[in-house]
Amino acid sequence: MAVVLTTARAFATCDAAKKVLKDAGHEIRIVTPDKPLKSEELIPLVKDIDALIAGLDFITPQVINAAQNLKIIARNGVGYDRVDLMTAKKNNIEVTITPGTNSLSVCELAFSFITGLARKIHVMDTSVCSGSWKRENGVELNGKTIAIFGTGSIGKNLAIRCVAFGMKVIAYDLYPNVELQEKYGVTYYDSMAPLFELADFISLHLPATEQTREMINKESINKMKKGVYIINTARGDLINNDDLYEALVSGYVGGVGLDTFTEEPFTDSRFFNHKNVILTPHTGAFTQDAIVKTLVMAAEDVVRVLDGNKPLHSVSQ
Ligand SMILES: NC(=O)c1ccc[n+]([C@@H]2O[C@H](COP(=O)([O-])OP(=O)(O)OC[C@H]3O[C@@H](n4cnc5c(N)ncnc54)[C@H](O)[C@@H]3O)[C@@H](O)[C@H]2O)c1
């Protein structure tokens, strides 16, 4: 029997994922932190574990080196920028992700931000609840241009939905998707600049890397159309918050929808209760449907590795 620790919050109520581990005869230890665990919080928990199903915790070299029996870190999601891949490799620990399982949920949240900002739903909700009957002027999506940065699992599905709403979709990705181009009329550009210039809406679906970090900054905002809406359900590090805030206050940026932040929970109160801002607590993947698909996939790779087999969704190679 191996010991599997899970810090993924939803695990506690996911019977399907528990069944995968129990049927394989493993002991499950469930921790349900209300925010991602820091290195010093994780270290005492990992000393004797064989596998970790991880939320958005900070899995530093110190954490990995403290886990002498660890064989697999299964990220409950697709982002693995908080896992120190180098140290995991050095210690022969597999790192896996759960591709595709929450893409539709994140895509639908991004789409909710688009429609929510366009019609100022959050503003009118507050208004009606406070006894007022003030109508806000919105904009139609039909005929507007959306720039989608990153057309992987999430961005691709968003593009298809935006096309269905009559939007013109332009995109940037290292690997343009032929189906999006040929079947849905999506136009790719080989640099970011034209997207900044042409877009009425911008939606970010890239990982945070050296090339993409703070891609939304003073310089890129200056290239954008006045009144542009910016949606980020990818990673907080893609945006320079000071530059974004300045552009919001000046009215140059018309609205923002943010689900992901550099520091979580997000405490930058300048953005709170701002009329043109919608904030959610990194909740893109939080639908009942996605939670089950994701945890089951992570648990299945854990069982594979503990059985001595290769995982199906490794990022360690
Ligand atoms: N809000 C949430 O809860 C939530 C949930 C899941 C994923 N995410 C985040 O959403 C983002 C997208 O996830 P996904 O599942 O679509 O990932 P994906 O890997 O399927 O797609 C990412 C795309 O970005 C492209 N890309 C990577 N680096 C690039 C670069 N420098 N320039 C141009 N293109 C580049 C890749 O070619 C790929 O097509 C990630 O940042 C992920 O961490 C957020």
mmCIF file of C-alpha atoms and ligand atoms in Angstrom:
data_model
loop_
_atom_site.group_PDB
_atom_site.id
_atom_site.type_symbol
_atom_site.label_atom_id
_atom_site.label_comp_id
_atom_site.label_asym_id
_atom_site.label_seq_id
_atom_site.Cartn_x
_atom_site.Cartn_y
_atom_site.Cartn_z
ATOM 1 C CA MET A 1 0.000 0.000 0.000
ATOM 2 C CA ALA A 2 1.361 3.406 -0.972
ATOM 3 C CA VAL A 3 0.503 6.748 0.604
ATOM 4 C CA VAL A 4 -1.117 9.346 -1.620
ATOM 5 C CA LEU A 5 -1.411 12.898 -0.295
ATOM 6 C CA THR A 6 -3.839 15.216 -1.999
ATOM 7 C CA THR A 7 -3.906 18.968 -1.489
ATOM 8 C CA ALA A 8 -6.414 19.483 -4.301
ATOM 9 C CA ARG A 9 -9.339 21.043 -2.444
ATOM 10 C CA ALA A 10 -12.108 19.271 -4.340
ATOM 11 C CA PHE A 11 -10.723 15.787 -3.699
ATOM 12 C CA ALA A 12 -12.503 15.430 -0.371
ATOM 13 C CA THR A 13 -15.897 15.285 -2.071
ATOM 14 C CA CYS A 14 -14.916 13.440 -5.255
ATOM 15 C CA ASP A 15 -15.961 9.831 -4.743
ATOM 16 C CA ALA A 16 -14.942 8.813 -8.285
ATOM 17 C CA ALA A 17 -11.303 9.811 -7.730
ATOM 18 C CA LYS A 18 -11.208 8.275 -4.243
ATOM 19 C CA LYS A 19 -12.463 5.025 -5.784
ATOM 20 C CA VAL A 20 -9.588 4.952 -8.302
ATOM 21 C CA LEU A 21 -7.013 5.098 -5.474
ATOM 22 C CA LYS A 22 -8.910 2.837 -3.055
ATOM 23 C CA ASP A 23 -9.482 0.138 -5.698
ATOM 24 C CA ALA A 24 -5.717 0.110 -6.257
ATOM 25 C CA GLY A 25 -5.256 -0.374 -2.493
ATOM 26 C CA HIS A 26 -3.638 2.960 -1.642
ATOM 27 C CA GLU A 27 -3.962 5.061 1.504
ATOM 28 C CA ILE A 28 -5.373 8.511 0.853
ATOM 29 C CA ARG A 29 -4.455 11.547 2.949
ATOM 30 C CA ILE A 30 -6.620 14.545 2.240
ATOM 31 C CA VAL A 31 -5.653 18.115 3.057
ATOM 32 C CA THR A 32 -8.064 20.884 2.091
ATOM 33 C CA PRO A 33 -6.222 24.196 2.351
ATOM 34 C CA ASP A 34 -8.181 27.355 1.557
ATOM 35 C CA LYS A 35 -5.242 28.718 -0.411
ATOM 36 C CA PRO A 36 -2.219 27.195 -2.170
ATOM 37 C CA LEU A 37 0.291 25.775 0.302
ATOM 38 C CA LYS A 38 3.671 27.422 0.605
ATOM 39 C CA SER A 39 6.899 25.432 0.688
ATOM 40 C CA GLU A 40 7.203 25.514 4.503
ATOM 41 C CA GLU A 41 3.604 24.320 4.903
ATOM 42 C CA LEU A 42 4.081 21.414 2.505
ATOM 43 C CA ILE A 43 7.406 20.097 3.810
ATOM 44 C CA PRO A 44 6.038 18.474 7.006
ATOM 45 C CA LEU A 45 3.230 16.833 4.986
ATOM 46 C CA VAL A 46 5.342 15.137 2.314
ATOM 47 C CA LYS A 47 8.036 13.335 4.310
ATOM 48 C CA ASP A 48 6.639 9.776 3.942
ATOM 49 C CA ILE A 49 4.316 10.060 0.954
ATOM 50 C CA ASP A 50 4.651 8.115 -2.327
ATOM 51 C CA ALA A 51 2.461 10.328 -4.465
ATOM 52 C CA LEU A 52 1.100 13.859 -4.391
ATOM 53 C CA ILE A 53 -2.029 15.069 -6.142
ATOM 54 C CA ALA A 54 -1.357 18.769 -5.997
ATOM 55 C CA GLY A 55 -3.450 21.880 -6.228
ATOM 56 C CA LEU A 56 -1.744 25.184 -6.993
ATOM 57 C CA ASP A 57 0.798 24.712 -4.197
ATOM 58 C CA PHE A 58 4.400 25.858 -4.401
ATOM 59 C CA ILE A 59 6.364 22.666 -4.962
ATOM 60 C CA THR A 60 9.861 23.993 -4.528
ATOM 61 C CA PRO A 61 13.166 22.067 -4.564
ATOM 62 C CA GLN A 62 12.988 22.014 -0.743
ATOM 63 C CA VAL A 63 9.570 20.297 -0.820
ATOM 64 C CA ILE A 64 10.718 17.734 -3.375
ATOM 65 C CA ASN A 65 13.959 16.985 -1.542
ATOM 66 C CA ALA A 66 12.019 16.506 1.711
ATOM 67 C CA ALA A 67 9.838 13.809 0.103
ATOM 68 C CA GLN A 68 12.224 10.870 0.047
ATOM 69 C CA ASN A 69 9.629 8.281 -1.132
ATOM 70 C CA LEU A 70 7.909 10.489 -3.685
ATOM 71 C CA LYS A 71 7.405 8.961 -7.147
ATOM 72 C CA ILE A 72 4.855 11.216 -8.771
ATOM 73 C CA ILE A 73 3.547 14.763 -8.501
ATOM 74 C CA ALA A 74 0.199 14.775 -10.284
ATOM 75 C CA ARG A 75 -0.921 18.361 -10.879
ATOM 76 C CA ASN A 76 -4.672 18.664 -10.689
ATOM 77 C CA GLY A 77 -4.782 20.944 -13.749
ATOM 78 C CA VAL A 78 -2.535 21.881 -16.662
ATOM 79 C CA GLY A 79 -0.347 24.640 -15.213
ATOM 80 C CA TYR A 80 2.873 23.342 -13.681
ATOM 81 C CA ASP A 81 4.840 26.566 -13.304
ATOM 82 C CA ARG A 82 4.774 26.148 -9.510
ATOM 83 C CA VAL A 83 6.401 22.701 -9.668
ATOM 84 C CA ASP A 84 10.193 22.659 -9.768
ATOM 85 C CA LEU A 85 10.545 20.357 -12.761
ATOM 86 C CA MET A 86 14.359 20.263 -12.658
ATOM 87 C CA THR A 87 14.503 18.936 -9.095
ATOM 88 C CA ALA A 88 11.689 16.479 -9.807
ATOM 89 C CA LYS A 89 13.615 15.116 -12.795
ATOM 90 C CA LYS A 90 16.850 14.918 -10.802
ATOM 91 C CA ASN A 91 15.017 12.858 -8.151
ATOM 92 C CA ASN A 92 13.326 10.618 -10.777
ATOM 93 C CA ILE A 93 9.881 11.888 -9.868
ATOM 94 C CA GLU A 94 7.232 11.948 -12.574
ATOM 95 C CA VAL A 95 5.257 15.173 -12.981
ATOM 96 C CA THR A 96 1.884 14.833 -14.664
ATOM 97 C CA ILE A 97 -0.922 17.181 -15.644
ATOM 98 C CA THR A 98 -4.567 16.692 -16.635
ATOM 99 C CA PRO A 99 -4.862 18.088 -20.151
ATOM 100 C CA GLY A 100 -8.265 18.833 -21.596
ATOM 101 C CA THR A 101 -10.360 17.970 -18.562
ATOM 102 C CA ASN A 102 -11.220 21.512 -17.515
ATOM 103 C CA SER A 103 -10.779 23.312 -20.825
ATOM 104 C CA LEU A 104 -14.479 23.760 -21.503
ATOM 105 C CA SER A 105 -15.140 25.061 -18.002
ATOM 106 C CA VAL A 106 -12.357 27.664 -18.234
ATOM 107 C CA CYS A 107 -13.422 28.576 -21.750
ATOM 108 C CA GLU A 108 -17.007 29.095 -20.580
ATOM 109 C CA LEU A 109 -15.809 31.308 -17.697
ATOM 110 C CA ALA A 110 -13.781 33.406 -20.164
ATOM 111 C CA PHE A 111 -16.884 33.680 -22.320
ATOM 112 C CA SER A 112 -18.908 34.734 -19.254
ATOM 113 C CA PHE A 113 -16.407 37.535 -18.638
ATOM 114 C CA ILE A 114 -16.798 38.641 -22.260
ATOM 115 C CA THR A 115 -20.592 38.802 -22.104
ATOM 116 C CA GLY A 116 -20.579 40.106 -18.518
ATOM 117 C CA LEU A 117 -18.260 43.005 -19.342
ATOM 118 C CA ALA A 118 -20.012 43.745 -22.628
ATOM 119 C CA ARG A 119 -23.397 44.108 -20.901
ATOM 120 C CA LYS A 120 -22.102 45.318 -17.480
ATOM 121 C CA ILE A 121 -24.159 42.627 -15.774
ATOM 122 C CA HIS A 122 -22.229 42.936 -12.494
ATOM 123 C CA VAL A 123 -22.878 46.694 -12.328
ATOM 124 C CA MET A 124 -26.629 46.364 -12.930
ATOM 125 C CA ASP A 125 -26.939 43.485 -10.465
ATOM 126 C CA THR A 126 -25.478 45.690 -7.732
ATOM 127 C CA SER A 127 -27.686 48.548 -8.847
ATOM 128 C CA VAL A 128 -30.949 46.557 -8.819
ATOM 129 C CA CYS A 129 -30.094 44.977 -5.447
ATOM 130 C CA SER A 130 -29.558 48.415 -3.947
ATOM 131 C CA GLY A 131 -33.030 49.549 -4.999
ATOM 132 C CA SER A 132 -31.996 51.425 -8.128
ATOM 133 C CA TRP A 133 -33.260 50.835 -11.686
ATOM 134 C CA LYS A 134 -30.367 52.266 -13.671
ATOM 135 C CA ARG A 135 -29.806 50.718 -17.099
ATOM 136 C CA GLU A 136 -26.245 50.595 -18.418
ATOM 137 C CA ASN A 137 -25.435 50.877 -22.101
ATOM 138 C CA GLY A 138 -23.573 47.803 -23.273
ATOM 139 C CA VAL A 139 -22.068 46.665 -26.562
ATOM 140 C CA GLU A 140 -23.015 43.773 -28.840
ATOM 141 C CA LEU A 141 -20.460 41.057 -29.450
ATOM 142 C CA ASN A 142 -21.605 40.586 -33.029
ATOM 143 C CA GLY A 143 -19.111 42.181 -35.416
ATOM 144 C CA LYS A 144 -16.509 42.895 -32.719
ATOM 145 C CA THR A 145 -12.945 41.624 -32.944
ATOM 146 C CA ILE A 146 -11.553 39.362 -30.256
ATOM 147 C CA ALA A 147 -7.841 38.617 -29.995
ATOM 148 C CA ILE A 148 -7.164 35.223 -28.492
ATOM 149 C CA PHE A 149 -3.616 34.728 -27.237
ATOM 150 C CA GLY A 150 -2.996 30.980 -27.106
ATOM 151 C CA THR A 151 -5.270 28.636 -29.018
ATOM 152 C CA GLY A 152 -4.553 25.431 -27.114
ATOM 153 C CA SER A 153 -7.318 23.486 -25.379
ATOM 154 C CA ILE A 154 -9.002 26.545 -23.840
ATOM 155 C CA GLY A 155 -8.337 29.254 -26.434
ATOM 156 C CA LYS A 156 -9.439 27.003 -29.285
ATOM 157 C CA ASN A 157 -12.822 26.314 -27.691
ATOM 158 C CA LEU A 158 -13.265 30.000 -26.919
ATOM 159 C CA ALA A 159 -12.531 30.889 -30.554
ATOM 160 C CA ILE A 160 -15.261 28.532 -31.763
ATOM 161 C CA ARG A 161 -17.806 30.071 -29.367
ATOM 162 C CA CYS A 162 -16.849 33.626 -30.316
ATOM 163 C CA VAL A 163 -17.259 32.817 -34.016
ATOM 164 C CA ALA A 164 -20.737 31.456 -33.216
ATOM 165 C CA PHE A 165 -21.574 34.880 -31.703
ATOM 166 C CA GLY A 166 -20.581 36.658 -34.903
ATOM 167 C CA MET A 167 -17.221 37.901 -33.642
ATOM 168 C CA LYS A 168 -14.131 38.222 -35.824
ATOM 169 C CA VAL A 169 -11.452 36.101 -34.189
ATOM 170 C CA ILE A 170 -7.750 36.890 -34.532
ATOM 171 C CA ALA A 171 -5.157 34.772 -32.792
ATOM 172 C CA TYR A 172 -1.539 34.354 -31.788
ATOM 173 C CA ASP A 173 0.054 30.996 -31.024
ATOM 174 C CA LEU A 174 3.424 29.373 -31.681
ATOM 175 C CA TYR A 175 1.472 26.630 -33.446
ATOM 176 C CA PRO A 176 -1.510 27.983 -35.412
ATOM 177 C CA ASN A 177 -4.472 25.621 -35.464
ATOM 178 C CA VAL A 178 -5.323 24.666 -39.039
ATOM 179 C CA GLU A 179 -8.909 23.671 -38.239
ATOM 180 C CA LEU A 180 -9.571 27.081 -36.649
ATOM 181 C CA GLN A 181 -8.174 28.780 -39.736
ATOM 182 C CA GLU A 182 -9.914 26.678 -42.366
ATOM 183 C CA LYS A 183 -13.230 25.792 -40.731
ATOM 184 C CA TYR A 184 -13.831 28.840 -38.492
ATOM 185 C CA GLY A 185 -12.060 31.636 -40.392
ATOM 186 C CA VAL A 186 -9.693 32.528 -37.542
ATOM 187 C CA THR A 187 -6.802 34.770 -38.664
ATOM 188 C CA TYR A 188 -3.397 34.155 -37.080
ATOM 189 C CA TYR A 189 -0.612 36.718 -36.800
ATOM 190 C CA ASP A 190 2.996 35.790 -36.168
ATOM 191 C CA SER A 191 3.533 38.503 -33.568
ATOM 192 C CA MET A 192 1.472 39.939 -30.718
ATOM 193 C CA ALA A 193 1.461 43.574 -31.872
ATOM 194 C CA PRO A 194 -1.299 43.397 -34.553
ATOM 195 C CA LEU A 195 -3.618 41.691 -32.082
ATOM 196 C CA PHE A 196 -3.149 44.498 -29.572
ATOM 197 C CA GLU A 197 -3.927 47.046 -32.296
ATOM 198 C CA LEU A 198 -7.022 45.382 -33.778
ATOM 199 C CA ALA A 199 -8.884 43.919 -30.806
ATOM 200 C CA ASP A 200 -12.067 45.109 -29.104
ATOM 201 C CA PHE A 201 -11.686 42.204 -26.661
ATOM 202 C CA ILE A 202 -8.474 40.442 -25.601
ATOM 203 C CA SER A 203 -8.520 37.039 -23.929
ATOM 204 C CA LEU A 204 -5.338 35.447 -22.567
ATOM 205 C CA HIS A 205 -4.794 31.685 -22.771
ATOM 206 C CA LEU A 206 -1.001 31.362 -22.720
ATOM 207 C CA PRO A 207 1.237 29.870 -20.053
ATOM 208 C CA ALA A 208 3.422 32.273 -18.058
ATOM 209 C CA THR A 209 6.904 32.007 -19.547
ATOM 210 C CA GLU A 210 9.850 34.318 -20.156
ATOM 211 C CA GLN A 211 8.229 35.271 -23.487
ATOM 212 C CA THR A 212 4.753 35.985 -22.118
ATOM 213 C CA ARG A 213 5.347 37.351 -18.604
ATOM 214 C CA GLU A 214 3.789 40.842 -18.251
ATOM 215 C CA MET A 215 2.856 40.897 -21.945
ATOM 216 C CA ILE A 216 0.035 43.221 -20.876
ATOM 217 C CA ASN A 217 1.973 46.305 -19.825
ATOM 218 C CA LYS A 218 2.111 50.027 -20.504
ATOM 219 C CA GLU A 219 3.716 49.514 -23.910
ATOM 220 C CA SER A 220 1.215 46.929 -25.173
ATOM 221 C CA ILE A 221 -1.758 48.830 -23.681
ATOM 222 C CA ASN A 222 -0.641 51.942 -25.597
ATOM 223 C CA LYS A 223 -1.024 49.948 -28.825
ATOM 224 C CA MET A 224 -4.617 48.923 -27.978
ATOM 225 C CA LYS A 225 -7.882 50.555 -29.018
ATOM 226 C CA LYS A 226 -9.412 52.871 -26.409
ATOM 227 C CA GLY A 227 -12.135 51.006 -24.540
ATOM 228 C CA VAL A 228 -10.626 47.537 -25.052
ATOM 229 C CA TYR A 229 -11.788 44.770 -22.700
ATOM 230 C CA ILE A 230 -9.117 42.450 -21.272
ATOM 231 C CA ILE A 231 -9.867 39.001 -19.897
ATOM 232 C CA ASN A 232 -7.327 36.843 -18.095
ATOM 233 C CA THR A 233 -8.203 33.307 -17.074
ATOM 234 C CA ALA A 234 -4.657 32.037 -17.740
ATOM 235 C CA ARG A 235 -1.993 33.238 -15.314
ATOM 236 C CA GLY A 236 -1.698 36.453 -13.297
ATOM 237 C CA ASP A 237 1.937 36.879 -14.303
ATOM 238 C CA LEU A 238 0.841 37.745 -17.854
ATOM 239 C CA ILE A 239 -0.249 41.201 -16.664
ATOM 240 C CA ASN A 240 1.559 44.128 -15.076
ATOM 241 C CA ASN A 241 -1.133 45.164 -12.609
ATOM 242 C CA ASP A 242 0.161 48.695 -12.033
ATOM 243 C CA ASP A 243 0.039 49.432 -15.761
ATOM 244 C CA LEU A 244 -3.402 47.819 -16.091
ATOM 245 C CA TYR A 245 -4.779 49.767 -13.131
ATOM 246 C CA GLU A 246 -3.517 53.058 -14.523
ATOM 247 C CA ALA A 247 -5.224 52.330 -17.852
ATOM 248 C CA LEU A 248 -8.470 51.389 -16.095
ATOM 249 C CA VAL A 249 -8.564 54.554 -14.038
ATOM 250 C CA SER A 250 -7.893 56.702 -17.101
ATOM 251 C CA GLY A 251 -10.694 54.835 -18.901
ATOM 252 C CA TYR A 252 -8.348 53.744 -21.675
ATOM 253 C CA VAL A 253 -9.100 50.115 -20.871
ATOM 254 C CA GLY A 254 -12.882 49.697 -20.869
ATOM 255 C CA GLY A 255 -13.091 46.682 -18.599
ATOM 256 C CA VAL A 256 -11.214 43.714 -17.226
ATOM 257 C CA GLY A 257 -12.201 40.238 -16.111
ATOM 258 C CA LEU A 258 -9.604 38.465 -13.996
ATOM 259 C CA ASP A 259 -9.663 34.935 -12.637
ATOM 260 C CA THR A 260 -5.934 34.440 -12.054
ATOM 261 C CA PHE A 261 -3.449 36.564 -10.138
ATOM 262 C CA THR A 262 0.250 36.676 -9.356
ATOM 263 C CA GLU A 263 -0.534 36.480 -5.647
ATOM 264 C CA GLU A 264 -3.575 34.422 -4.648
ATOM 265 C CA PRO A 265 -5.759 35.266 -2.813
ATOM 266 C CA PHE A 266 -5.696 38.605 -4.630
ATOM 267 C CA THR A 267 -5.475 41.498 -2.171
ATOM 268 C CA ASP A 268 -4.795 44.470 -4.437
ATOM 269 C CA SER A 269 -7.828 46.466 -3.287
ATOM 270 C CA ARG A 270 -7.373 49.109 -5.998
ATOM 271 C CA PHE A 271 -9.258 46.674 -8.249
ATOM 272 C CA PHE A 272 -12.066 45.980 -5.751
ATOM 273 C CA ASN A 273 -15.558 47.349 -6.407
ATOM 274 C CA HIS A 274 -14.360 49.045 -9.576
ATOM 275 C CA LYS A 275 -17.240 49.483 -11.993
ATOM 276 C CA ASN A 276 -15.307 48.062 -14.933
ATOM 277 C CA VAL A 277 -13.745 45.095 -13.171
ATOM 278 C CA ILE A 278 -15.022 41.563 -12.593
ATOM 279 C CA LEU A 279 -12.897 39.387 -10.297
ATOM 280 C CA THR A 280 -13.243 35.676 -9.559
ATOM 281 C CA PRO A 281 -11.079 33.548 -7.234
ATOM 282 C CA HIS A 282 -9.189 31.317 -9.742
ATOM 283 C CA THR A 283 -12.390 29.445 -10.374
ATOM 284 C CA GLY A 284 -12.079 28.614 -14.077
ATOM 285 C CA ALA A 285 -11.952 24.886 -13.536
ATOM 286 C CA PHE A 286 -14.559 24.820 -10.792
ATOM 287 C CA THR A 287 -17.522 23.110 -12.342
ATOM 288 C CA GLN A 288 -18.812 19.813 -11.083
ATOM 289 C CA ASP A 289 -18.120 18.301 -14.512
ATOM 290 C CA ALA A 290 -14.497 19.405 -14.736
ATOM 291 C CA ILE A 291 -13.644 18.585 -11.126
ATOM 292 C CA VAL A 292 -14.540 14.929 -11.549
ATOM 293 C CA LYS A 293 -12.785 14.546 -14.941
ATOM 294 C CA THR A 294 -9.625 16.230 -13.654
ATOM 295 C CA LEU A 295 -9.261 14.401 -10.339
ATOM 296 C CA VAL A 296 -9.972 11.021 -11.901
ATOM 297 C CA MET A 297 -7.318 11.605 -14.583
ATOM 298 C CA ALA A 298 -4.753 12.665 -11.944
ATOM 299 C CA ALA A 299 -5.574 9.652 -9.756
ATOM 300 C CA GLU A 300 -5.307 7.248 -12.697
ATOM 301 C CA ASP A 301 -1.787 8.476 -13.501
ATOM 302 C CA VAL A 302 -0.846 8.126 -9.818
ATOM 303 C CA VAL A 303 -1.985 4.491 -9.890
ATOM 304 C CA ARG A 304 -0.048 3.856 -13.121
ATOM 305 C CA VAL A 305 3.189 5.194 -11.645
ATOM 306 C CA LEU A 306 2.756 3.416 -8.297
ATOM 307 C CA ASP A 307 2.224 0.190 -10.289
ATOM 308 C CA GLY A 308 5.583 0.792 -11.980
ATOM 309 C CA ASN A 309 4.107 1.954 -15.288
ATOM 310 C CA LYS A 310 4.601 5.156 -17.282
ATOM 311 C CA PRO A 311 1.944 7.829 -16.730
ATOM 312 C CA LEU A 312 -0.162 8.926 -19.702
ATOM 313 C CA HIS A 313 0.176 12.658 -19.096
ATOM 314 C CA SER A 314 3.782 13.266 -18.097
ATOM 315 C CA VAL A 315 5.493 16.636 -18.517
ATOM 316 C CA SER A 316 8.779 15.278 -17.205
ATOM 317 C CA GLN A 317 10.247 14.228 -20.579
HETATM 318 N N1 LIG B 1 -8.369 29.815 -14.628
HETATM 319 C C1 LIG B 1 -8.187 28.531 -14.403
HETATM 320 O O1 LIG B 1 -8.739 27.951 -13.485
HETATM 321 C C2 LIG B 1 -7.302 27.746 -15.351
HETATM 322 C C3 LIG B 1 -7.539 26.379 -15.521
HETATM 323 C C4 LIG B 1 -6.770 25.695 -16.456
HETATM 324 C C5 LIG B 1 -5.753 26.341 -17.140
HETATM 325 N N2 LIG B 1 -5.509 27.656 -16.904
HETATM 326 C C6 LIG B 1 -4.447 28.360 -17.625
HETATM 327 O O2 LIG B 1 -4.925 28.663 -18.939
HETATM 328 C C7 LIG B 1 -3.813 28.746 -19.848
HETATM 329 C C8 LIG B 1 -4.094 27.925 -21.111
HETATM 330 O O3 LIG B 1 -4.350 26.582 -20.777
HETATM 331 P P1 LIG B 1 -4.597 25.473 -21.929
HETATM 332 O O4 LIG B 1 -5.136 24.272 -21.254
HETATM 333 O O5 LIG B 1 -5.344 26.050 -23.059
HETATM 334 O O6 LIG B 1 -3.088 25.197 -22.328
HETATM 335 P P2 LIG B 1 -2.558 24.581 -23.711
HETATM 336 O O7 LIG B 1 -1.181 24.112 -23.404
HETATM 337 O O8 LIG B 1 -3.532 23.632 -24.293
HETATM 338 O O9 LIG B 1 -2.476 25.856 -24.673
HETATM 339 C C9 LIG B 1 -1.498 26.849 -24.538
HETATM 340 C C10 LIG B 1 -1.187 27.368 -25.926
HETATM 341 O O10 LIG B 1 -0.230 28.414 -25.793
HETATM 342 C C11 LIG B 1 0.701 28.309 -26.860
HETATM 343 N N3 LIG B 1 1.940 28.966 -26.428
HETATM 344 C C12 LIG B 1 2.727 28.624 -25.386
HETATM 345 N N4 LIG B 1 3.743 29.511 -25.271
HETATM 346 C C13 LIG B 1 3.572 30.419 -26.268
HETATM 347 C C14 LIG B 1 4.283 31.582 -26.665
HETATM 348 N N5 LIG B 1 5.385 31.996 -26.035
HETATM 349 N N6 LIG B 1 3.826 32.282 -27.726
HETATM 350 C C15 LIG B 1 2.702 31.867 -28.397
HETATM 351 N N7 LIG B 1 1.998 30.778 -28.071
HETATM 352 C C16 LIG B 1 2.416 30.068 -27.004
HETATM 353 C C17 LIG B 1 0.856 26.821 -27.096
HETATM 354 O O11 LIG B 1 1.328 26.564 -28.404
HETATM 355 C C18 LIG B 1 -0.575 26.318 -26.869
HETATM 356 O O12 LIG B 1 -1.315 26.251 -28.058
HETATM 357 C C19 LIG B 1 -2.599 28.287 -19.043
HETATM 358 O O13 LIG B 1 -1.930 29.430 -18.554
HETATM 359 C C20 LIG B 1 -3.184 27.542 -17.876
HETATM 360 O O14 LIG B 1 -2.332 27.555 -16.757
HETATM 361 C C21 LIG B 1 -6.271 28.371 -16.031
#
